[in-house]
mmCIF file of C-alpha atoms in Angstrom:
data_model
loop_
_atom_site.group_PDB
_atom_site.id
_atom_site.type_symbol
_atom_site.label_atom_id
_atom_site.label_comp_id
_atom_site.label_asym_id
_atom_site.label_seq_id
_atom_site.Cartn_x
_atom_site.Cartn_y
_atom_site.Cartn_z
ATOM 1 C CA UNK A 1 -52.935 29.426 -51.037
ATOM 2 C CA UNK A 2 -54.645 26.924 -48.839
ATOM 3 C CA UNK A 3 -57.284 28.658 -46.326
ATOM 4 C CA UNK A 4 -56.344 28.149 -42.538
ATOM 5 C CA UNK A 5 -56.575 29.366 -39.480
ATOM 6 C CA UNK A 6 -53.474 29.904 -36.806
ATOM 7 C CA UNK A 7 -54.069 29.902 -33.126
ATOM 8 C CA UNK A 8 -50.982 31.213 -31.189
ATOM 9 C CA UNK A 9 -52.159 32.589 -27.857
ATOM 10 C CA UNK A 10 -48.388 32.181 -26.914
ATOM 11 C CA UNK A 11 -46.228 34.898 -26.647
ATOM 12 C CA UNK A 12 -43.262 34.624 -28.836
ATOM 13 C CA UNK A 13 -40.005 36.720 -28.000
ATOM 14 C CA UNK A 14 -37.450 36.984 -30.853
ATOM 15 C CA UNK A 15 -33.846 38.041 -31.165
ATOM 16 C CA UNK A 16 -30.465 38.037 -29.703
ATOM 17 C CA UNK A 17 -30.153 37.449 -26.448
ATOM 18 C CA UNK A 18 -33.658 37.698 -25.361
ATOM 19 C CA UNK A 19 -33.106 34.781 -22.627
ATOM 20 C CA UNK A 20 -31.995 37.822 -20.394
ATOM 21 C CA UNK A 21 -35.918 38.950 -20.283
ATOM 22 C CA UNK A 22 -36.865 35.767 -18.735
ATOM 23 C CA UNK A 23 -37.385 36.646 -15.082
ATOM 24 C CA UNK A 24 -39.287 40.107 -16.786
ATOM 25 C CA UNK A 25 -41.477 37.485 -18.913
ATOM 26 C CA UNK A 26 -42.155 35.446 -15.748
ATOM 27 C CA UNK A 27 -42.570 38.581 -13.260
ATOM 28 C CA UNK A 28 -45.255 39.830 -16.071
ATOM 29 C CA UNK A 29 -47.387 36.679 -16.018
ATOM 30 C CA UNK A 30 -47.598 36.529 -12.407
ATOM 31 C CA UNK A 31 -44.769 33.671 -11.256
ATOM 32 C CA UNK A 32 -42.907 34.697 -8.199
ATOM 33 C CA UNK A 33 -41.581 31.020 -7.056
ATOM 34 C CA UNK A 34 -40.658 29.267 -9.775
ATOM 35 C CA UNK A 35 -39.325 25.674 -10.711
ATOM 36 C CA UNK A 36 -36.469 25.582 -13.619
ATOM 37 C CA UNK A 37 -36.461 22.456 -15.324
ATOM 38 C CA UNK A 38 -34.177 21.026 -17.878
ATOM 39 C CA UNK A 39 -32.338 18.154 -19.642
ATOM 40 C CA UNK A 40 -29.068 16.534 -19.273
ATOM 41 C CA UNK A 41 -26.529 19.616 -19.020
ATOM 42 C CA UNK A 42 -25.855 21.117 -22.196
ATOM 43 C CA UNK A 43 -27.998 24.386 -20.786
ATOM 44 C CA UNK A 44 -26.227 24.522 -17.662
ATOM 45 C CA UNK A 45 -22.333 23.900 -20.166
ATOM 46 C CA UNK A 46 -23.098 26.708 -21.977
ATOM 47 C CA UNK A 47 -24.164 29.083 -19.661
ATOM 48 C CA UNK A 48 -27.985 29.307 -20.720
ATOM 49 C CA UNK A 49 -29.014 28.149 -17.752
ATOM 50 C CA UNK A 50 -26.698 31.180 -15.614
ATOM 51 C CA UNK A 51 -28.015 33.646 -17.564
ATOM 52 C CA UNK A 52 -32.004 32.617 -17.429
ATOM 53 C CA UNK A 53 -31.186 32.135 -13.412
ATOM 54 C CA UNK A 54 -29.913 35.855 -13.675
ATOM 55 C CA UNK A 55 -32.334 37.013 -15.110
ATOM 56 C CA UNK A 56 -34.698 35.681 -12.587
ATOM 57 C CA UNK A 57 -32.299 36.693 -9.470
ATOM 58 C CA UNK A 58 -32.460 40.284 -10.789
ATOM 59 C CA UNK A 59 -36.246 40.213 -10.890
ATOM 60 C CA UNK A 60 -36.706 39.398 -7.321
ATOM 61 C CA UNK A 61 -37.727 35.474 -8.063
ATOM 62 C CA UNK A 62 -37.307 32.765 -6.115
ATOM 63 C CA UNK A 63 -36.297 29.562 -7.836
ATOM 64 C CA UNK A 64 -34.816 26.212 -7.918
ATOM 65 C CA UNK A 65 -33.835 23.737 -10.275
ATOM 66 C CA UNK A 66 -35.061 20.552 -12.065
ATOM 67 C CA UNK A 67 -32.629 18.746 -14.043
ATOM 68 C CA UNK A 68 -32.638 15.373 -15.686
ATOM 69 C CA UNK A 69 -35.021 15.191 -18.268
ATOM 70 C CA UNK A 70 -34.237 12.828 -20.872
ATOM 71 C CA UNK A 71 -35.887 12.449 -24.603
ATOM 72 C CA UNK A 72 -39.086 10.868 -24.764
ATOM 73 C CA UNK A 73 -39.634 12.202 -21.128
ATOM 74 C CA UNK A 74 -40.199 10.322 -18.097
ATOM 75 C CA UNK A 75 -43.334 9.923 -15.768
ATOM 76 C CA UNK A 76 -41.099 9.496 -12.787
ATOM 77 C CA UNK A 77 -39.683 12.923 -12.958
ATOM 78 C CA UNK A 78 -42.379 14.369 -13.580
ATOM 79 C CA UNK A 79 -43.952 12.945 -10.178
ATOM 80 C CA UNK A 80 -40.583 13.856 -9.007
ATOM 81 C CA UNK A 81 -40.911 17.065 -10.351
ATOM 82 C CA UNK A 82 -45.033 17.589 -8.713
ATOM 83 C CA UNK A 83 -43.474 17.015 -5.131
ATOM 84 C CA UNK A 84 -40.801 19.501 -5.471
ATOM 85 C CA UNK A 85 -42.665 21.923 -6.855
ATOM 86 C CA UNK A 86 -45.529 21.715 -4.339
ATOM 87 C CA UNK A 87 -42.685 21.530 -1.661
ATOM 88 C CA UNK A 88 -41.171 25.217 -2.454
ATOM 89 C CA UNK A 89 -44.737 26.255 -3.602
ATOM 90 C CA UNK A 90 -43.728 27.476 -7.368
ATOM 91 C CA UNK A 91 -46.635 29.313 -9.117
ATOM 92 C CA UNK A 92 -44.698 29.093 -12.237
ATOM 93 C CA UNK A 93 -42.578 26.824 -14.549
ATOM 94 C CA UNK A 94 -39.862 27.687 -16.586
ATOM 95 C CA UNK A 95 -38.901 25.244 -19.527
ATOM 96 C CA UNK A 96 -35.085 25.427 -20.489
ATOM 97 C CA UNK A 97 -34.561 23.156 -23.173
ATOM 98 C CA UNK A 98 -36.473 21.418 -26.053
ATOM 99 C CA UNK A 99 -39.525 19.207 -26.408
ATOM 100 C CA UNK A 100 -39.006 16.497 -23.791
ATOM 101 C CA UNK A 101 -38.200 19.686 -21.198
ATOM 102 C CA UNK A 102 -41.239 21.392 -22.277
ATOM 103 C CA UNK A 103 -43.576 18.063 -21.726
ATOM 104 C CA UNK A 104 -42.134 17.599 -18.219
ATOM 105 C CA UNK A 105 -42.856 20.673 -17.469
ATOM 106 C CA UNK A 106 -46.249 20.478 -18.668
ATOM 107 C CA UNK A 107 -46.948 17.355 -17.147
ATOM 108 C CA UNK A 108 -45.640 18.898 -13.681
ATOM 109 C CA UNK A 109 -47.621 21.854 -14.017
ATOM 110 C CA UNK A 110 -50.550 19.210 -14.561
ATOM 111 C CA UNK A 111 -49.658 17.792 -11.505
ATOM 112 C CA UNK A 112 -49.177 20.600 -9.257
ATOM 113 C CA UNK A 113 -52.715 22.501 -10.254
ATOM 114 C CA UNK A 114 -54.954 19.091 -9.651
ATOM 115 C CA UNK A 115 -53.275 17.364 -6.698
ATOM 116 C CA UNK A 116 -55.772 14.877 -6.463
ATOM 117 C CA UNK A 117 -55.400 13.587 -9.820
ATOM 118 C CA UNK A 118 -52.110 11.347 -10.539
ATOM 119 C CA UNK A 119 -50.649 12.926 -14.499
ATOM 120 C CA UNK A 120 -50.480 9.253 -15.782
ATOM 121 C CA UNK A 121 -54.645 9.517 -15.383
ATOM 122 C CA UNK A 122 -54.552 12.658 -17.635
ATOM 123 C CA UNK A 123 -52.458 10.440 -20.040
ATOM 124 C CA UNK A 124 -54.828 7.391 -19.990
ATOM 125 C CA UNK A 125 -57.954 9.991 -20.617
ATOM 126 C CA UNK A 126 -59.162 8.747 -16.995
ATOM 127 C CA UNK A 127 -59.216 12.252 -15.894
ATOM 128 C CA UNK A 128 -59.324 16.053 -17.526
ATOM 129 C CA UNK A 129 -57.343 18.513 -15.766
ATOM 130 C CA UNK A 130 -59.178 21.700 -14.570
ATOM 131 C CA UNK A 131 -56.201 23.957 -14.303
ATOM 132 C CA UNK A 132 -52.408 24.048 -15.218
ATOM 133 C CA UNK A 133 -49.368 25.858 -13.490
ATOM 134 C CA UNK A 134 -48.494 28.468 -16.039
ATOM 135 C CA UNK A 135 -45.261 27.733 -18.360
ATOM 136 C CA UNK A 136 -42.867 29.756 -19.753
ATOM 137 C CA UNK A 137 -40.028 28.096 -22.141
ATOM 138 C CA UNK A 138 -36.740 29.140 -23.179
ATOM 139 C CA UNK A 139 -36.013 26.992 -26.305
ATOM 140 C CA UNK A 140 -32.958 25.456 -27.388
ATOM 141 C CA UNK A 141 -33.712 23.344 -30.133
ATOM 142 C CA UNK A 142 -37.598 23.822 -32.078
ATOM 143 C CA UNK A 143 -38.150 20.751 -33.151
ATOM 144 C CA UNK A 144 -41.490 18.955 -31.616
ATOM 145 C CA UNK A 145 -43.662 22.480 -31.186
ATOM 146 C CA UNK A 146 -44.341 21.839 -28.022
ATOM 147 C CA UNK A 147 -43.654 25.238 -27.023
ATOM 148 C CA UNK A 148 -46.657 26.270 -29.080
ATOM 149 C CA UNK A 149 -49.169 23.581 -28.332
ATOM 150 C CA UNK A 150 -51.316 22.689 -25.895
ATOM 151 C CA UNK A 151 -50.633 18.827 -25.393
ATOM 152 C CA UNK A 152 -47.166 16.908 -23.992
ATOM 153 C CA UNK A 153 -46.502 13.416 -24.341
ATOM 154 C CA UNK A 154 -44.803 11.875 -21.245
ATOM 155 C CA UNK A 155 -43.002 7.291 -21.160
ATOM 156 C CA UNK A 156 -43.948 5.953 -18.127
ATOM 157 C CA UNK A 157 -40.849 3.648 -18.307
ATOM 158 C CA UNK A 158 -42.988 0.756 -16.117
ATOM 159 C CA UNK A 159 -45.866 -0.042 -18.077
ATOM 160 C CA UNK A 160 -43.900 1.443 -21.395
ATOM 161 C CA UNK A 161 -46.092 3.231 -22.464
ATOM 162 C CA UNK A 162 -45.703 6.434 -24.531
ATOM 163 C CA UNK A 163 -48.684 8.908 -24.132
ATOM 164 C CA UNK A 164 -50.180 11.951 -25.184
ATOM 165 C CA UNK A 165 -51.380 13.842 -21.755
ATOM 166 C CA UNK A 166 -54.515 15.989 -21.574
ATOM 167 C CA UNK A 167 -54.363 18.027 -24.781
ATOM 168 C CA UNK A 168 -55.932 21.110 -23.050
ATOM 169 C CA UNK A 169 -54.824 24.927 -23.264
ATOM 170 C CA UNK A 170 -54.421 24.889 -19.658
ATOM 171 C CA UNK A 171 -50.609 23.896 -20.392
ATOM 172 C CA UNK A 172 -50.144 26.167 -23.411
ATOM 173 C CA UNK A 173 -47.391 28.230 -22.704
ATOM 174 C CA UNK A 174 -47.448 31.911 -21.643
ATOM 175 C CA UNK A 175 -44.476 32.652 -23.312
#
C-alpha cells in the first residue's frame, strides 16, 4: 500500500436516520440562528428538509430558509444568500443537499464573516478570507467531497466564469 496521509477534521455522523441530530450537531458547535440552504426541492418533496427543520425547532434554533441553488452554483445567490444571512444574524449554516448546496453555503459563510470583502474577490485570489461562518451539511448525494474539503467553487453567470473560492479551512465543515 501507497503511504498517505488523511486529514478529516470534519465530523462525520453515520447511520439511519441521523438527520434527526441536526439541530443537536448545530446546538454543539455553537449555531443558535441559523440559515438552511438548499437546491431545487427534492429535500423539501421528500421530507428531509421537515425533519432537519425539526430537529432544529426542538433544539431551541432559530432558522430560515435558502432555497434555489442550482448545479454549478451561482454567485448571485450566494450574495443573495450574504444579505439574508446578515439580515436575521445566523452564526451558522446548514447545507441540505449535495455539492453545489455545500459551495453556496460556503461561499455565504465567506461572505457573512468578511463583510468588507465581495466572495467573487476570494474567487479571483484578490483577497484571503480571515474567517468563515461555521457549516454543517446534511448530504444527499456524495459526489464532489465538498462536504469534506476546505474549498467551493461558485459560476458567476455574468462574466461566466467558473471558480475555485479561497481554498482555506475556514469553510471546512464542522460536521
Amino acid at each position: 500500500m501507497d503511504q498517505f496521509i488523511q486529514y478529516t477534521p470534519t465530523e462525520v455522523v453515520f447511520g439511519k436516520e441521523t438527520e434527526n441530530q441536526a439541530g443537536a450537531e448545530v446546538k454543539k458547535w455553537g449555531g443558535t440562528k441559523v440559515l438552511v440552504v438548499y437546491g431545487g426541492g427534492s429535500a423539501k418533496r421528500s421530507g428531509l428538509l421537515d425533519r432537519v427543520e425539526a430537529s432544529l425547532a426542538k433544539e431551541g434554533l432559530a432558522f430560515e430558509e435558502l432555497g434555489g441553488v442550482k448545479p454549478n452554483p451561482r454567485l448571485a445567490l450566494a450574495e443573495e444568500g450574504v444579505k439574508k444571512a446578515v439580515e436575521m444574524q445566523a452564526d451558522f449554516i446548514l447545507a441540505v443537499g449535495g455539492g453545489s448546496v455545500i459551495d453556496s453555503s460556503k461561499a455565504i459563510g465567506y461572505g457573512v464573516a468578511n463583510p468588507e470583502t465581495d466572495v467573487w474577490d476570494f474567487c479571483l485570489k484578490k483577497a484571503t478570507p480571515t474567517a468563515c461562518l461555521p457549516i454543517g451539511v446534511v448530504l444527499t448525494i456524495a459526489a464532489s467531497g465538498s462536504e469534506m474539503s476546505s474549498s467551493s467553487v461558485i459560476t458567476n453567470a455574468e462574466t461566466k466564469e467558473k471558480r475555485g473560492c479561497a481554498k482555506t479551512d475556514y469553510c471546512r465543515p464542522k460536521f
